[in-house]
Amino acid sequence: MDKLAEIMACKREELSSRLRPVRDEEFISFGDRRDSHRSFRDVLSSPDELSVISEIKRRSPSAGEIANIPSAEEQARLYLNAEVDALSVLTDEKFFGGSLQDLWNVTDFIRSHDRLVPSLRKDFIFHPIQVLEAAEAGASAVLLIARALDDVEFSELRRVADLAGLDCLYEAHDEKELERILDQEPFIVGVNNRNLTTFVTDLAVTERLLPMIPPEVVKVSESGIVDPEDAWRARDAGADAVLCGEALMRSDDPEGFVAAMKEA
């Protein structure tokens, strides 16, 4: 079994007791959020500089333990001081050491400091209940991984995210996945440089796939951004934003790291 298949099998088992039908009205109750918060999409659309999505990630299957942080909100404070454009919060516990409570804590911290920095729920989402949880926790966007979802799941998750006022960050690793995503008429597409079968990273994936994405779509390069030069390479390939986790989590100077990436 490849790593993504293993993770998805565990995720479906983990959530089995929480799954239930979710009424549209439950999503609609959050739908006015897009009017009162900066949207994930708008924040990443700056024409003047590369946008940076910083990720709160304690560990991963590929890197093992990354950082023993005191709390998710303390890491968010470091990122806000570094003037990142958006936050990505891992909420998977078994493989990444995160939790849904981390997302609640981060969004509460952002609001309490009157900051308008949007946040992404980064998880292996396959059911509408996970989208509702993201909206309840104050997220601005959810991650939808093409390889993890069939077409029916894809369409339904997009539909309920729209009802809840959440953006969708669609994720592709190859041409076939990207083609399926483009059929959804996305606003934001992320190219994952990491192969989720082998967990090997290659920035050439960004260079190959980004030119295939229409110009009006926000383009994000994900994974494998280990130094500012990688961010510049992604920008040269057409990225509007980069998602950076492990390197920023390990950095002694996140402010300098982010500033250097934005010079791309």
Short mmCIF file of C-alpha atoms in Angstrom, two decimals:
data_model
loop_
_atom_site.label_atom_id
_atom_site.label_comp_id
_atom_site.label_asym_id
_atom_site.label_seq_id
_atom_site.Cartn_x
_atom_site.Cartn_y
_atom_site.Cartn_z
CA MET A 1 0.00 0.00 0.00
CA ASP A 2 1.40 3.44 -0.90
CA LYS A 3 1.64 6.15 1.76
CA LEU A 4 -1.36 8.21 0.65
CA ALA A 5 -3.55 5.11 0.47
CA GLU A 6 -2.40 4.16 3.96
CA ILE A 7 -3.17 7.64 5.30
CA MET A 8 -6.61 7.74 3.66
CA ALA A 9 -7.51 4.29 5.00
CA CYS A 10 -6.56 5.40 8.51
CA LYS A 11 -8.44 8.68 8.09
CA ARG A 12 -11.65 6.97 6.99
CA GLU A 13 -11.44 4.59 9.94
CA GLU A 14 -10.60 7.41 12.36
CA LEU A 15 -13.63 9.47 11.31
CA SER A 16 -16.11 6.62 10.93
CA SER A 17 -17.83 7.35 14.25
CA ARG A 18 -18.17 11.08 13.47
CA LEU A 19 -19.57 10.81 9.95
CA ARG A 20 -23.18 11.92 9.49
CA PRO A 21 -25.27 13.63 6.83
CA VAL A 22 -24.79 17.40 6.97
CA ARG A 23 -27.67 19.67 5.99
CA ASP A 24 -26.95 22.53 3.58
CA GLU A 25 -28.27 24.96 6.20
CA GLU A 26 -25.37 24.07 8.46
CA PHE A 27 -22.90 25.23 5.81
CA ILE A 28 -24.94 28.27 4.81
CA SER A 29 -24.79 29.58 8.38
CA PHE A 30 -21.09 30.25 7.73
CA GLY A 31 -21.57 31.58 4.21
CA ASP A 32 -21.34 35.28 5.07
CA ARG A 33 -17.78 34.75 6.33
CA ARG A 34 -16.36 35.57 2.90
CA ASP A 35 -17.71 39.12 3.26
CA SER A 36 -16.11 39.77 6.65
CA HIS A 37 -12.72 38.05 6.19
CA ARG A 38 -9.94 38.35 3.66
CA SER A 39 -10.37 35.37 1.39
CA PHE A 40 -7.55 32.90 0.85
CA ARG A 41 -7.82 33.47 -2.88
CA ASP A 42 -7.57 37.27 -2.70
CA VAL A 43 -4.57 37.21 -0.37
CA LEU A 44 -2.61 35.01 -2.78
CA SER A 45 -3.41 37.15 -5.81
CA SER A 46 -0.89 39.95 -5.22
CA PRO A 47 0.72 40.89 -8.54
CA ASP A 48 3.67 42.62 -6.86
CA GLU A 49 5.37 39.85 -4.91
CA LEU A 50 5.36 36.14 -4.26
CA SER A 51 2.86 35.24 -1.54
CA VAL A 52 3.94 32.92 1.27
CA ILE A 53 1.71 30.36 2.98
CA SER A 54 3.50 29.22 6.13
CA GLU A 55 2.62 25.84 7.56
CA ILE A 56 2.34 24.66 11.15
CA LYS A 57 3.59 21.08 11.00
CA ARG A 58 5.11 19.16 13.90
CA ARG A 59 6.08 16.03 12.00
CA SER A 60 5.53 14.22 8.70
CA PRO A 61 5.94 10.70 7.26
CA SER A 62 8.85 11.89 5.12
CA ALA A 63 10.74 14.02 7.65
CA GLY A 64 9.81 12.43 10.97
CA GLU A 65 9.86 14.86 13.89
CA ILE A 66 10.26 18.41 12.60
CA ALA A 67 9.78 20.74 15.55
CA ASN A 68 8.70 20.39 19.16
CA ILE A 69 6.78 23.65 19.28
CA PRO A 70 5.25 24.89 22.56
CA SER A 71 1.89 25.54 20.89
CA ALA A 72 0.33 26.14 17.49
CA GLU A 73 -0.54 29.72 18.43
CA GLU A 74 3.07 30.47 19.39
CA GLN A 75 4.18 29.27 15.96
CA ALA A 76 1.42 31.40 14.43
CA ARG A 77 2.81 34.41 16.33
CA LEU A 78 6.24 33.85 14.78
CA TYR A 79 4.68 33.58 11.34
CA LEU A 80 2.56 36.71 11.77
CA ASN A 81 5.65 38.62 12.87
CA ALA A 82 7.30 37.40 9.67
CA GLU A 83 4.40 38.96 7.71
CA VAL A 84 3.35 35.80 5.92
CA ASP A 85 0.27 36.06 3.73
CA ALA A 86 -1.62 32.99 4.96
CA LEU A 87 -1.29 30.08 7.36
CA SER A 88 -1.69 26.36 6.75
CA VAL A 89 -2.54 24.28 9.81
CA LEU A 90 -2.09 20.50 9.76
CA THR A 91 -5.01 18.94 11.61
CA ASP A 92 -4.09 15.27 11.09
CA GLU A 93 -2.88 13.79 14.36
CA LYS A 94 -1.58 10.30 13.56
CA PHE A 95 0.84 11.17 10.74
CA PHE A 96 1.49 14.91 11.23
CA GLY A 97 1.04 15.56 14.95
CA GLY A 98 -1.65 18.19 14.46
CA SER A 99 -5.23 18.51 15.65
CA LEU A 100 -8.44 20.33 14.90
CA GLN A 101 -7.86 22.16 18.19
CA ASP A 102 -4.66 23.61 16.68
CA LEU A 103 -6.79 25.21 13.96
CA TRP A 104 -9.23 26.62 16.53
CA ASN A 105 -6.33 28.01 18.58
CA VAL A 106 -4.63 29.60 15.58
CA THR A 107 -7.75 31.29 14.21
CA ASP A 108 -8.66 32.54 17.71
CA PHE A 109 -5.14 33.93 18.08
CA ILE A 110 -5.37 35.70 14.72
CA ARG A 111 -8.73 37.27 15.60
CA SER A 112 -7.61 38.31 19.07
CA HIS A 113 -4.72 40.25 17.50
CA ASP A 114 -6.96 41.90 14.88
CA ARG A 115 -5.06 40.35 12.00
CA LEU A 116 -6.69 39.50 8.69
CA VAL A 117 -4.49 36.53 7.79
CA PRO A 118 -6.54 33.63 6.35
CA SER A 119 -5.92 30.02 7.31
CA LEU A 120 -6.11 26.71 5.47
CA ARG A 121 -7.25 23.44 7.03
CA LYS A 122 -4.59 21.04 5.78
CA ASP A 123 -5.86 17.50 6.12
CA PHE A 124 -6.98 14.50 4.12
CA ILE A 125 -10.52 15.65 3.48
CA PHE A 126 -13.06 13.29 1.95
CA HIS A 127 -16.38 14.02 3.70
CA PRO A 128 -18.52 17.17 4.11
CA ILE A 129 -18.30 16.92 7.91
CA GLN A 130 -14.61 17.84 7.64
CA VAL A 131 -15.51 20.96 5.67
CA LEU A 132 -18.06 21.90 8.34
CA GLU A 133 -15.44 21.38 11.05
CA ALA A 134 -13.08 23.69 9.15
CA ALA A 135 -15.74 26.41 8.93
CA GLU A 136 -16.61 26.05 12.61
CA ALA A 137 -12.92 26.35 13.54
CA GLY A 138 -12.57 29.60 11.59
CA ALA A 139 -10.64 28.39 8.54
CA SER A 140 -10.80 30.32 5.28
CA ALA A 141 -9.98 27.38 2.99
CA VAL A 142 -9.75 23.60 2.79
CA LEU A 143 -7.34 21.34 0.92
CA LEU A 144 -8.76 18.93 -1.67
CA ILE A 145 -6.24 16.33 -2.89
CA ALA A 146 -7.12 15.07 -6.36
CA ARG A 147 -5.49 11.69 -5.91
CA ALA A 148 -7.44 11.03 -2.71
CA LEU A 149 -10.93 11.78 -4.09
CA ASP A 150 -13.24 10.44 -6.75
CA ASP A 151 -15.21 12.81 -8.99
CA VAL A 152 -18.39 12.61 -6.89
CA GLU A 153 -16.48 13.48 -3.70
CA PHE A 154 -14.63 16.25 -5.53
CA SER A 155 -17.82 17.95 -6.70
CA GLU A 156 -19.69 17.57 -3.41
CA LEU A 157 -16.82 18.94 -1.33
CA ARG A 158 -16.54 21.95 -3.63
CA ARG A 159 -20.30 22.52 -3.40
CA VAL A 160 -20.44 22.51 0.40
CA ALA A 161 -17.26 24.59 0.70
CA ASP A 162 -18.91 27.21 -1.50
CA LEU A 163 -21.99 27.16 0.75
CA ALA A 164 -19.78 27.69 3.80
CA GLY A 165 -17.84 30.53 2.20
CA LEU A 166 -14.58 28.58 2.11
CA ASP A 167 -12.06 28.58 -0.70
CA CYS A 168 -10.75 25.26 -2.03
CA LEU A 169 -7.05 24.72 -2.60
CA TYR A 170 -7.02 21.90 -5.15
CA GLU A 171 -3.86 19.79 -5.19
CA ALA A 172 -2.33 17.95 -8.16
CA HIS A 173 0.93 16.10 -8.68
CA ASP A 174 0.61 15.07 -12.33
CA GLU A 175 -1.15 15.93 -15.57
CA LYS A 176 -4.07 13.55 -15.08
CA GLU A 177 -4.86 14.96 -11.64
CA LEU A 178 -4.57 18.50 -12.96
CA GLU A 179 -6.98 17.74 -15.78
CA ARG A 180 -9.58 16.52 -13.27
CA ILE A 181 -9.08 19.66 -11.19
CA LEU A 182 -9.47 22.00 -14.15
CA ASP A 183 -12.82 20.34 -14.89
CA GLN A 184 -13.95 21.76 -11.52
CA GLU A 185 -13.25 25.35 -12.69
CA PRO A 186 -11.02 26.07 -9.68
CA PHE A 187 -9.91 29.45 -8.35
CA ILE A 188 -6.75 28.11 -6.63
CA VAL A 189 -4.58 25.19 -7.73
CA GLY A 190 -1.62 23.84 -5.81
CA VAL A 191 1.04 21.73 -7.45
CA ASN A 192 2.51 19.33 -4.92
CA ASN A 193 6.14 18.69 -5.74
CA ARG A 194 6.03 15.65 -3.46
CA ASN A 195 4.92 12.34 -4.90
CA LEU A 196 2.40 11.06 -2.34
CA THR A 197 3.20 7.46 -3.23
CA THR A 198 6.95 7.66 -2.64
CA PHE A 199 7.18 11.03 -0.82
CA VAL A 200 10.06 12.06 -3.10
CA THR A 201 10.12 15.80 -3.94
CA ASP A 202 11.04 17.45 -7.24
CA LEU A 203 10.50 21.12 -8.09
CA ALA A 204 10.45 20.17 -11.76
CA VAL A 205 6.83 19.12 -11.14
CA THR A 206 5.94 22.79 -10.58
CA GLU A 207 7.86 23.78 -13.70
CA ARG A 208 6.02 21.16 -15.75
CA LEU A 209 2.45 21.68 -14.53
CA LEU A 210 2.08 25.39 -13.80
CA PRO A 211 2.15 26.43 -17.49
CA MET A 212 -0.89 24.18 -18.03
CA ILE A 213 -3.03 26.18 -15.57
CA PRO A 214 -5.09 29.10 -16.96
CA PRO A 215 -3.69 32.56 -16.13
CA GLU A 216 -6.72 33.64 -14.07
CA VAL A 217 -6.23 30.75 -11.61
CA VAL A 218 -4.07 31.37 -8.53
CA LYS A 219 -1.09 28.98 -8.67
CA VAL A 220 0.65 27.60 -5.58
CA SER A 221 3.85 25.55 -5.45
CA GLU A 222 3.79 23.14 -2.50
CA SER A 223 6.49 21.03 -0.82
CA GLY A 224 10.22 21.04 -1.39
CA ILE A 225 10.68 24.77 -0.76
CA VAL A 226 13.77 24.43 1.41
CA ASP A 227 15.43 27.81 0.78
CA PRO A 228 14.64 31.16 -0.87
CA GLU A 229 16.22 29.99 -4.12
CA ASP A 230 13.54 27.30 -4.40
CA ALA A 231 10.86 29.96 -3.94
CA TRP A 232 12.44 32.04 -6.69
CA ARG A 233 12.51 29.01 -8.95
CA ALA A 234 8.80 28.44 -8.32
CA ARG A 235 8.04 32.09 -9.06
CA ASP A 236 10.00 31.89 -12.31
CA ALA A 237 7.82 28.91 -13.27
CA GLY A 238 4.69 31.01 -12.75
CA ALA A 239 3.76 30.49 -9.09
CA ASP A 240 1.74 33.21 -7.37
CA ALA A 241 2.48 31.65 -3.97
CA VAL A 242 4.54 29.01 -2.25
CA LEU A 243 3.53 26.81 0.66
CA CYS A 244 6.46 26.28 3.00
CA GLY A 245 6.35 24.13 6.12
CA GLU A 246 9.35 22.09 7.21
CA ALA A 247 12.01 24.67 6.32
CA LEU A 248 10.16 27.47 8.14
CA MET A 249 9.42 25.26 11.14
CA ARG A 250 13.15 24.50 11.47
CA SER A 251 14.32 28.05 10.73
CA ASP A 252 16.00 30.14 13.44
CA ASP A 253 15.00 33.26 11.52
CA PRO A 254 11.54 32.86 9.97
CA GLU A 255 11.26 36.62 9.39
CA GLY A 256 14.44 36.69 7.32
CA PHE A 257 13.46 33.50 5.49
CA VAL A 258 10.05 34.90 4.50
CA ALA A 259 11.52 38.26 3.49
CA ALA A 260 14.05 36.51 1.25
CA MET A 261 11.35 34.38 -0.41
CA LYS A 262 9.29 37.49 -1.13
CA GLU A 263 12.23 38.97 -3.03
CA ALA A 264 11.53 36.45 -5.79
#
